[in-house]
Amino acid sequence: MVFSSLPFLFFFLPIVFIGYFLVANKYKNKILLIASMIFYAWGEPIYIVLLIFSSIVDYTNGRMIEKYINQPKRKRLFMVLSIVVNLSLLGFFKYSGFLVETITGILGISGISFSIGLPIGISFYTFQTMSYSIDVYNQKVKAEHNFWDFMTYVSMFPQLIAGPIVRYQTISEQLHQRIISFNDFSEGMLRFIRGLGKKVLLANNIGLLFTLATTTSLNSVVLNWLGIIAFGLQIYFDFSGYSDMAIGMGRMLGFTYLENFNFPYIAKSITDFWRRWHISLSGFFRDYVYIPLGGNRVSTSRNIFNILLVWALTGLWHGAAWNFIIWGFYYGLLLVLEKFILKKFLAMLPSFLQHTYTIFFVLIGWSIFCFDDLGLLINYMQGMFGFGGISLINSYTLYLISNYMITILLCLLFCLPFIKKISDYLKNNLIYQIGVVVVYFGVMILSTAYLVDASFNPFLYFRF
Amino acid sequence: MAKKIISLLVIAYILIMMVWLLFIPKGSFSELENRYLAKFPKFSWSALLEGKYISGLQEYIQDGFPMRNQYLTVKITCDSLLGKQESNGVFIGSDEYLIDDFGLVNDEQLAKVSAVFNNLFVTYPNVDFLTMVVPNSIAINNDKLPKNAYYIAQNEVLDDFYQTLNGSKTLNLIDSLRQANNLKPMYYRLDHHWTSYGAYQAYLAYCQEKALVYQDNFVEQVITEDFNGSLYSKAKIFSLMSDEIVEFKQEYQLKVTYFTGEDEIISDSIYQTEFLSKKDKYSYFLNANQPLVVIVNELVNNGHNLLIIKDSYANCLIPFLVGHYQKIVVVDPRYYNLMMADLISEHEISDGLIVYNLKNLNSDLGIVRLR
């Protein structure tokens, strides 16, 4: 089930919350677990077995690591087991088709293909269970003794299918004891509505422009840039909208998740961008891959290798295709360049140039990300830079601009911290507060209206 | 404080919608959208495991959502405030015109169609064929399109298509329709069909091409003023002014046989009045699209029998033609898949007329099955 759908909003959500608040505290986790199982099974009735399997494996690993906490070899064994099992699950269900395709491609064999449906959310929950076992191993967190509570953590529906990747240590206390005030609940509800609006009103609308711009033969330089800007806006509002909805629902249920996005498009460098974009993922790779590889305390050449490796993996995490690996590698290179050469020069530039530099390379990154056909990508990029006899602008471009200008401007406005600043400033103004009520309720109704029509409501993370 | 108010409002809203959705029965047909709404899915374990049950449930909730039409109106209004100039593949033109997008030229389909037609012309050299591919509203009302909107020039597509035909007269109606459009609407504003005025222009051109003396004693009358056609349903802009349907009436003594595929209905009229009280009022002409219709005009005895291979655009053209033929045999290849040969010999066909609108010709798969 996805959050931005009528069955979720007007059926699942109210029923789960009514159940959740009616039962006594000790049963709340059970309600949450049952709800999460239904939530997952709604779209993936069979693959729920994998989710349960991954939970059992890491629950056991956690207990075993704890039991052998003073026997380094044995406890290491169970930590490794967790990594092997989870990566094998991920490897088989996410990457085997791609691997077979690549190998047969290299060997020049045709006619062999292998494909298996990707279980939704597998990239998120395997990372969560894995991080748990590693954290228990490193004694950052105590092992969970109650299997049902552990299962509740792994499968909790707000973050189950599109993140953020929530580490056990973040919510271990709240998992056992939490207080939910109406104030917290309301805060969470507002966050959820913001996320819903971002996804349904902004991302879906600007996503249409991306689709139109990348599927037409009436390209122009401006159109191609517009298309890729539209994609950048779509994926930001879609993804951060999902995170907002997850964080908001978590809050409504009494959990505090960490932030996942922090205005990424105001970044002044690529390094800065990745501190602001999908924070739970880059944090995961930093803490569980980069630092174990030696982090910064290695030779420069080794450090460069580590960065490139980590980023190629980060790219691969986004989907089993070459363009994602290239995309990750591209960021690895940029980050290496920034770290060892550009940092000093960038700091000397006026800030608008720093922003321009960042946005430019992020947009080029998105073009690599959004085309999984290399030929199409090259063609499209040639267009962006005016090669191949393409005109600067044409009437179709003007038509799309007049249709989407307001949407683009709205999206850009919401990329900036401007509105947040205003609302912090006006917090106690009565008229402002009335306005806020109208706007939030309006967003709720408008989002419903767009979902009732539902002509365009893609789920972008089916490959993650 | 504001937060808590929002929270309470949204909780109330969601609960009201949920109760309404679950407990209040809803209709199974949407008049505005002209389609059947999804039914509650039947439960079975296999459907559940294949995901069909869930997707059925999803559709049911979508279609049965309380105040669906009001929500659609809110959405469309918001879209137009955002500056959107089309809705669901339909351009929102000036003067309350909705104009269906033609899309791109499908060369492969057109080549196939041309081959099917040519085969027909070669096989029956004694039948005098005329091919009339009718342009769509977008070719005639292009001045009403939003600024800079992209559309294919149908004139060239038509001419290119006609070039590939051998053994048939052809008619390009674009210029005459454009000219006449200044006086009367050649197309409905909210439907994808042409009006009887448009068909009348085609009739005049047809008579000229076939050297027939055209009749001018038709009685022009408005038969309904609230026709909300297919584009209205597709674009879902429910605030637009309805179309009126005008017919050109003439008294004939007819024997009309509708072969519906299941049975034969014999009537004395090429109109079906009961459609005027339904949503799809264009079906008034020729009783909607039937696989086969045979119209015998008992007062004509000139030995001319006409075979019409057509889509729905022909339905409002046929009233003009019945005065000229002893018998008209009307075939809709989308629903009729028997041999043309049998029809041609059985009804002693002397003349053939193909009437298709360009958009259908460019996309409809039924026409390629013509034998």
PDB file of C-alpha atoms in Angstrom, chain A residues 299-460:
ATOM      1  CA  SER A 299      46.527   6.855   2.878  1.00  0.00           C
ATOM      2  CA  THR A 300      45.182   9.329   0.330  1.00  0.00           C
ATOM      3  CA  SER A 301      45.065   6.808  -2.486  1.00  0.00           C
ATOM      4  CA  ARG A 302      43.271   4.297  -0.289  1.00  0.00           C
ATOM      5  CA  ASN A 303      40.889   7.015   0.854  1.00  0.00           C
ATOM      6  CA  ILE A 304      40.047   7.905  -2.741  1.00  0.00           C
ATOM      7  CA  PHE A 305      39.447   4.246  -3.511  1.00  0.00           C
ATOM      8  CA  ASN A 306      37.179   3.927  -0.467  1.00  0.00           C
ATOM      9  CA  ILE A 307      35.130   6.958  -1.431  1.00  0.00           C
ATOM     10  CA  LEU A 308      34.651   5.725  -4.979  1.00  0.00           C
ATOM     11  CA  LEU A 309      33.700   2.260  -3.779  1.00  0.00           C
ATOM     12  CA  VAL A 310      31.205   3.564  -1.244  1.00  0.00           C
ATOM     13  CA  TRP A 311      29.577   5.760  -3.854  1.00  0.00           C
ATOM     14  CA  ALA A 312      29.417   3.106  -6.529  1.00  0.00           C
ATOM     15  CA  LEU A 313      27.597   0.976  -3.941  1.00  0.00           C
ATOM     16  CA  THR A 314      25.327   3.865  -3.001  1.00  0.00           C
ATOM     17  CA  GLY A 315      24.457   4.211  -6.672  1.00  0.00           C
ATOM     18  CA  LEU A 316      23.821   0.501  -7.027  1.00  0.00           C
ATOM     19  CA  TRP A 317      21.504   0.598  -4.025  1.00  0.00           C
ATOM     20  CA  HIS A 318      19.171   2.856  -6.026  1.00  0.00           C
ATOM     21  CA  GLY A 319      18.520   0.191  -8.604  1.00  0.00           C
ATOM     22  CA  ALA A 320      19.980  -2.764 -10.418  1.00  0.00           C
ATOM     23  CA  ALA A 321      21.151  -1.036 -13.585  1.00  0.00           C
ATOM     24  CA  TRP A 322      24.321   0.458 -14.980  1.00  0.00           C
ATOM     25  CA  ASN A 323      23.101   4.007 -14.937  1.00  0.00           C
ATOM     26  CA  PHE A 324      22.757   3.884 -11.161  1.00  0.00           C
ATOM     27  CA  ILE A 325      26.326   2.632 -10.772  1.00  0.00           C
ATOM     28  CA  ILE A 326      27.551   5.374 -13.095  1.00  0.00           C
ATOM     29  CA  TRP A 327      25.492   7.867 -11.151  1.00  0.00           C
ATOM     30  CA  GLY A 328      27.037   6.751  -7.858  1.00  0.00           C
ATOM     31  CA  PHE A 329      30.514   6.742  -9.337  1.00  0.00           C
ATOM     32  CA  TYR A 330      29.919  10.218 -10.718  1.00  0.00           C
ATOM     33  CA  TYR A 331      29.158  11.477  -7.230  1.00  0.00           C
ATOM     34  CA  GLY A 332      32.156   9.590  -5.849  1.00  0.00           C
ATOM     35  CA  LEU A 333      34.397  11.436  -8.316  1.00  0.00           C
ATOM     36  CA  LEU A 334      32.857  14.800  -7.543  1.00  0.00           C
ATOM     37  CA  LEU A 335      33.245  14.244  -3.824  1.00  0.00           C
ATOM     38  CA  VAL A 336      36.885  13.187  -4.224  1.00  0.00           C
ATOM     39  CA  LEU A 337      37.536  16.267  -6.334  1.00  0.00           C
ATOM     40  CA  GLU A 338      35.884  18.509  -3.804  1.00  0.00           C
ATOM     41  CA  LYS A 339      37.627  16.923  -0.900  1.00  0.00           C
ATOM     42  CA  PHE A 340      41.144  17.082  -2.281  1.00  0.00           C
ATOM     43  CA  ILE A 341      41.133  19.986  -4.734  1.00  0.00           C
ATOM     44  CA  LEU A 342      38.015  22.085  -5.155  1.00  0.00           C
ATOM     45  CA  LYS A 343      37.134  22.757  -1.546  1.00  0.00           C
ATOM     46  CA  LYS A 344      39.566  25.639  -1.181  1.00  0.00           C
ATOM     47  CA  PHE A 345      38.562  27.276  -4.458  1.00  0.00           C
ATOM     48  CA  LEU A 346      34.849  26.851  -3.901  1.00  0.00           C
ATOM     49  CA  ALA A 347      35.067  28.642  -0.601  1.00  0.00           C
ATOM     50  CA  MET A 348      36.477  31.686  -2.373  1.00  0.00           C
ATOM     51  CA  LEU A 349      33.592  31.944  -4.847  1.00  0.00           C
ATOM     52  CA  PRO A 350      30.613  34.205  -4.228  1.00  0.00           C
ATOM     53  CA  SER A 351      27.788  32.106  -2.829  1.00  0.00           C
ATOM     54  CA  PHE A 352      25.528  32.339  -5.877  1.00  0.00           C
ATOM     55  CA  LEU A 353      28.293  30.690  -7.928  1.00  0.00           C
ATOM     56  CA  GLN A 354      28.617  27.965  -5.335  1.00  0.00           C
ATOM     57  CA  HIS A 355      24.889  27.318  -5.653  1.00  0.00           C
ATOM     58  CA  THR A 356      25.053  27.374  -9.441  1.00  0.00           C
ATOM     59  CA  TYR A 357      27.946  24.945  -9.451  1.00  0.00           C
ATOM     60  CA  THR A 358      26.103  22.566  -7.128  1.00  0.00           C
ATOM     61  CA  ILE A 359      22.762  22.686  -8.943  1.00  0.00           C
ATOM     62  CA  PHE A 360      24.470  22.203 -12.299  1.00  0.00           C
ATOM     63  CA  PHE A 361      26.209  18.999 -11.272  1.00  0.00           C
ATOM     64  CA  VAL A 362      23.180  17.721  -9.387  1.00  0.00           C
ATOM     65  CA  LEU A 363      21.058  18.198 -12.511  1.00  0.00           C
ATOM     66  CA  ILE A 364      23.603  16.386 -14.664  1.00  0.00           C
ATOM     67  CA  GLY A 365      23.451  13.682 -12.015  1.00  0.00           C
ATOM     68  CA  TRP A 366      19.670  13.455 -12.325  1.00  0.00           C
ATOM     69  CA  SER A 367      19.909  12.981 -16.075  1.00  0.00           C
ATOM     70  CA  ILE A 368      22.173   9.980 -15.505  1.00  0.00           C
ATOM     71  CA  PHE A 369      19.757   8.774 -12.852  1.00  0.00           C
ATOM     72  CA  CYS A 370      16.549   9.031 -14.835  1.00  0.00           C
ATOM     73  CA  PHE A 371      17.557   7.378 -18.109  1.00  0.00           C
ATOM     74  CA  ASP A 372      18.369   3.701 -17.862  1.00  0.00           C
ATOM     75  CA  ASP A 373      18.993   3.573 -21.601  1.00  0.00           C
ATOM     76  CA  LEU A 374      22.477   4.924 -22.327  1.00  0.00           C
ATOM     77  CA  GLY A 375      21.589   5.896 -25.911  1.00  0.00           C
ATOM     78  CA  LEU A 376      18.621   7.952 -24.743  1.00  0.00           C
ATOM     79  CA  LEU A 377      20.766   9.604 -22.080  1.00  0.00           C
ATOM     80  CA  ILE A 378      23.459  10.651 -24.555  1.00  0.00           C
ATOM     81  CA  ASN A 379      20.845  11.920 -26.948  1.00  0.00           C
ATOM     82  CA  TYR A 380      19.088  13.899 -24.254  1.00  0.00           C
ATOM     83  CA  MET A 381      22.305  15.394 -22.896  1.00  0.00           C
ATOM     84  CA  GLN A 382      23.441  16.409 -26.354  1.00  0.00           C
ATOM     85  CA  GLY A 383      20.165  18.287 -26.550  1.00  0.00           C
ATOM     86  CA  MET A 384      20.808  19.985 -23.238  1.00  0.00           C
ATOM     87  CA  PHE A 385      24.044  21.408 -24.591  1.00  0.00           C
ATOM     88  CA  GLY A 386      22.712  22.302 -28.012  1.00  0.00           C
ATOM     89  CA  PHE A 387      24.416  19.596 -30.033  1.00  0.00           C
ATOM     90  CA  GLY A 388      22.741  17.691 -32.839  1.00  0.00           C
ATOM     91  CA  GLY A 389      21.098  20.643 -34.569  1.00  0.00           C
ATOM     92  CA  ILE A 390      18.543  21.208 -31.854  1.00  0.00           C
ATOM     93  CA  SER A 391      16.930  24.630 -31.556  1.00  0.00           C
ATOM     94  CA  LEU A 392      17.255  26.747 -28.451  1.00  0.00           C
ATOM     95  CA  ILE A 393      13.525  26.997 -27.927  1.00  0.00           C
ATOM     96  CA  ASN A 394      10.395  26.107 -29.888  1.00  0.00           C
ATOM     97  CA  SER A 395       6.687  26.729 -29.621  1.00  0.00           C
ATOM     98  CA  TYR A 396       6.041  23.424 -27.868  1.00  0.00           C
ATOM     99  CA  THR A 397       8.497  24.502 -25.198  1.00  0.00           C
ATOM    100  CA  LEU A 398       6.633  27.791 -24.857  1.00  0.00           C
ATOM    101  CA  TYR A 399       3.373  25.881 -24.578  1.00  0.00           C
ATOM    102  CA  LEU A 400       4.723  23.687 -21.781  1.00  0.00           C
ATOM    103  CA  ILE A 401       6.184  26.711 -20.033  1.00  0.00           C
ATOM    104  CA  SER A 402       2.817  28.456 -20.034  1.00  0.00           C
ATOM    105  CA  ASN A 403       1.182  25.281 -18.717  1.00  0.00           C
ATOM    106  CA  TYR A 404       3.718  24.577 -15.998  1.00  0.00           C
ATOM    107  CA  MET A 405       5.206  27.936 -15.043  1.00  0.00           C
ATOM    108  CA  ILE A 406       3.157  28.321 -11.872  1.00  0.00           C
ATOM    109  CA  THR A 407       3.837  24.744 -10.830  1.00  0.00           C
ATOM    110  CA  ILE A 408       7.565  25.228 -11.345  1.00  0.00           C
ATOM    111  CA  LEU A 409       7.565  28.458  -9.353  1.00  0.00           C
ATOM    112  CA  LEU A 410       5.601  26.858  -6.531  1.00  0.00           C
ATOM    113  CA  CYS A 411       8.039  23.951  -6.453  1.00  0.00           C
ATOM    114  CA  LEU A 412      11.037  26.270  -6.389  1.00  0.00           C
ATOM    115  CA  LEU A 413       9.465  28.267  -3.576  1.00  0.00           C
ATOM    116  CA  PHE A 414       9.020  25.124  -1.507  1.00  0.00           C
ATOM    117  CA  CYS A 415      12.629  24.091  -2.118  1.00  0.00           C
ATOM    118  CA  LEU A 416      13.766  27.109  -0.152  1.00  0.00           C
ATOM    119  CA  PRO A 417      13.602  27.559   3.621  1.00  0.00           C
ATOM    120  CA  PHE A 418      11.771  30.835   3.007  1.00  0.00           C
ATOM    121  CA  ILE A 419       8.299  29.671   4.063  1.00  0.00           C
ATOM    122  CA  LYS A 420       9.690  27.964   7.124  1.00  0.00           C
ATOM    123  CA  LYS A 421      11.368  31.196   8.162  1.00  0.00           C
ATOM    124  CA  ILE A 422       8.206  33.219   7.682  1.00  0.00           C
ATOM    125  CA  SER A 423       6.169  30.773   9.694  1.00  0.00           C
ATOM    126  CA  ASP A 424       8.711  30.792  12.510  1.00  0.00           C
ATOM    127  CA  TYR A 425       8.553  34.567  12.523  1.00  0.00           C
ATOM    128  CA  LEU A 426       4.763  34.861  12.457  1.00  0.00           C
ATOM    129  CA  LYS A 427       4.100  31.926  14.776  1.00  0.00           C
ATOM    130  CA  ASN A 428       2.050  33.887  17.280  1.00  0.00           C
ATOM    131  CA  ASN A 429       0.100  36.060  14.894  1.00  0.00           C
ATOM    132  CA  LEU A 430      -3.621  35.230  14.997  1.00  0.00           C
ATOM    133  CA  ILE A 431      -4.356  35.934  11.346  1.00  0.00           C
ATOM    134  CA  TYR A 432      -1.410  33.806  10.356  1.00  0.00           C
ATOM    135  CA  GLN A 433      -2.730  30.972  12.489  1.00  0.00           C
ATOM    136  CA  ILE A 434      -6.127  31.142  10.843  1.00  0.00           C
ATOM    137  CA  GLY A 435      -4.374  31.120   7.501  1.00  0.00           C
ATOM    138  CA  VAL A 436      -2.427  28.036   8.516  1.00  0.00           C
ATOM    139  CA  VAL A 437      -5.628  26.180   9.405  1.00  0.00           C
ATOM    140  CA  VAL A 438      -7.153  27.054   6.049  1.00  0.00           C
ATOM    141  CA  VAL A 439      -4.025  26.089   4.113  1.00  0.00           C
ATOM    142  CA  TYR A 440      -3.512  22.727   5.802  1.00  0.00           C
ATOM    143  CA  PHE A 441      -7.140  21.737   5.539  1.00  0.00           C
ATOM    144  CA  GLY A 442      -7.117  22.959   1.949  1.00  0.00           C
ATOM    145  CA  VAL A 443      -4.056  20.835   1.150  1.00  0.00           C
ATOM    146  CA  MET A 444      -5.825  17.809   2.603  1.00  0.00           C
ATOM    147  CA  ILE A 445      -8.916  18.340   0.465  1.00  0.00           C
ATOM    148  CA  LEU A 446      -6.958  19.208  -2.671  1.00  0.00           C
ATOM    149  CA  SER A 447      -4.778  16.132  -2.263  1.00  0.00           C
ATOM    150  CA  THR A 448      -7.905  14.021  -1.935  1.00  0.00           C
ATOM    151  CA  ALA A 449      -9.287  15.614  -5.078  1.00  0.00           C
ATOM    152  CA  TYR A 450      -6.118  14.817  -7.020  1.00  0.00           C
ATOM    153  CA  LEU A 451      -6.172  11.253  -5.732  1.00  0.00           C
ATOM    154  CA  VAL A 452      -9.817  10.829  -6.726  1.00  0.00           C
ATOM    155  CA  ASP A 453      -8.845  11.694 -10.279  1.00  0.00           C
ATOM    156  CA  ALA A 454      -5.647   9.662 -10.028  1.00  0.00           C
ATOM    157  CA  SER A 455      -4.591   9.969 -13.625  1.00  0.00           C
ATOM    158  CA  PHE A 456      -0.909  10.252 -12.681  1.00  0.00           C
ATOM    159  CA  ASN A 457       0.397   8.969  -9.350  1.00  0.00           C
ATOM    160  CA  PRO A 458       3.636   7.059  -9.821  1.00  0.00           C
ATOM    161  CA  PHE A 459       5.536   5.198  -7.111  1.00  0.00           C
ATOM    162  CA  LEU A 460       9.190   5.994  -7.783  1.00  0.00           C
TER     163      LEU A 460
END
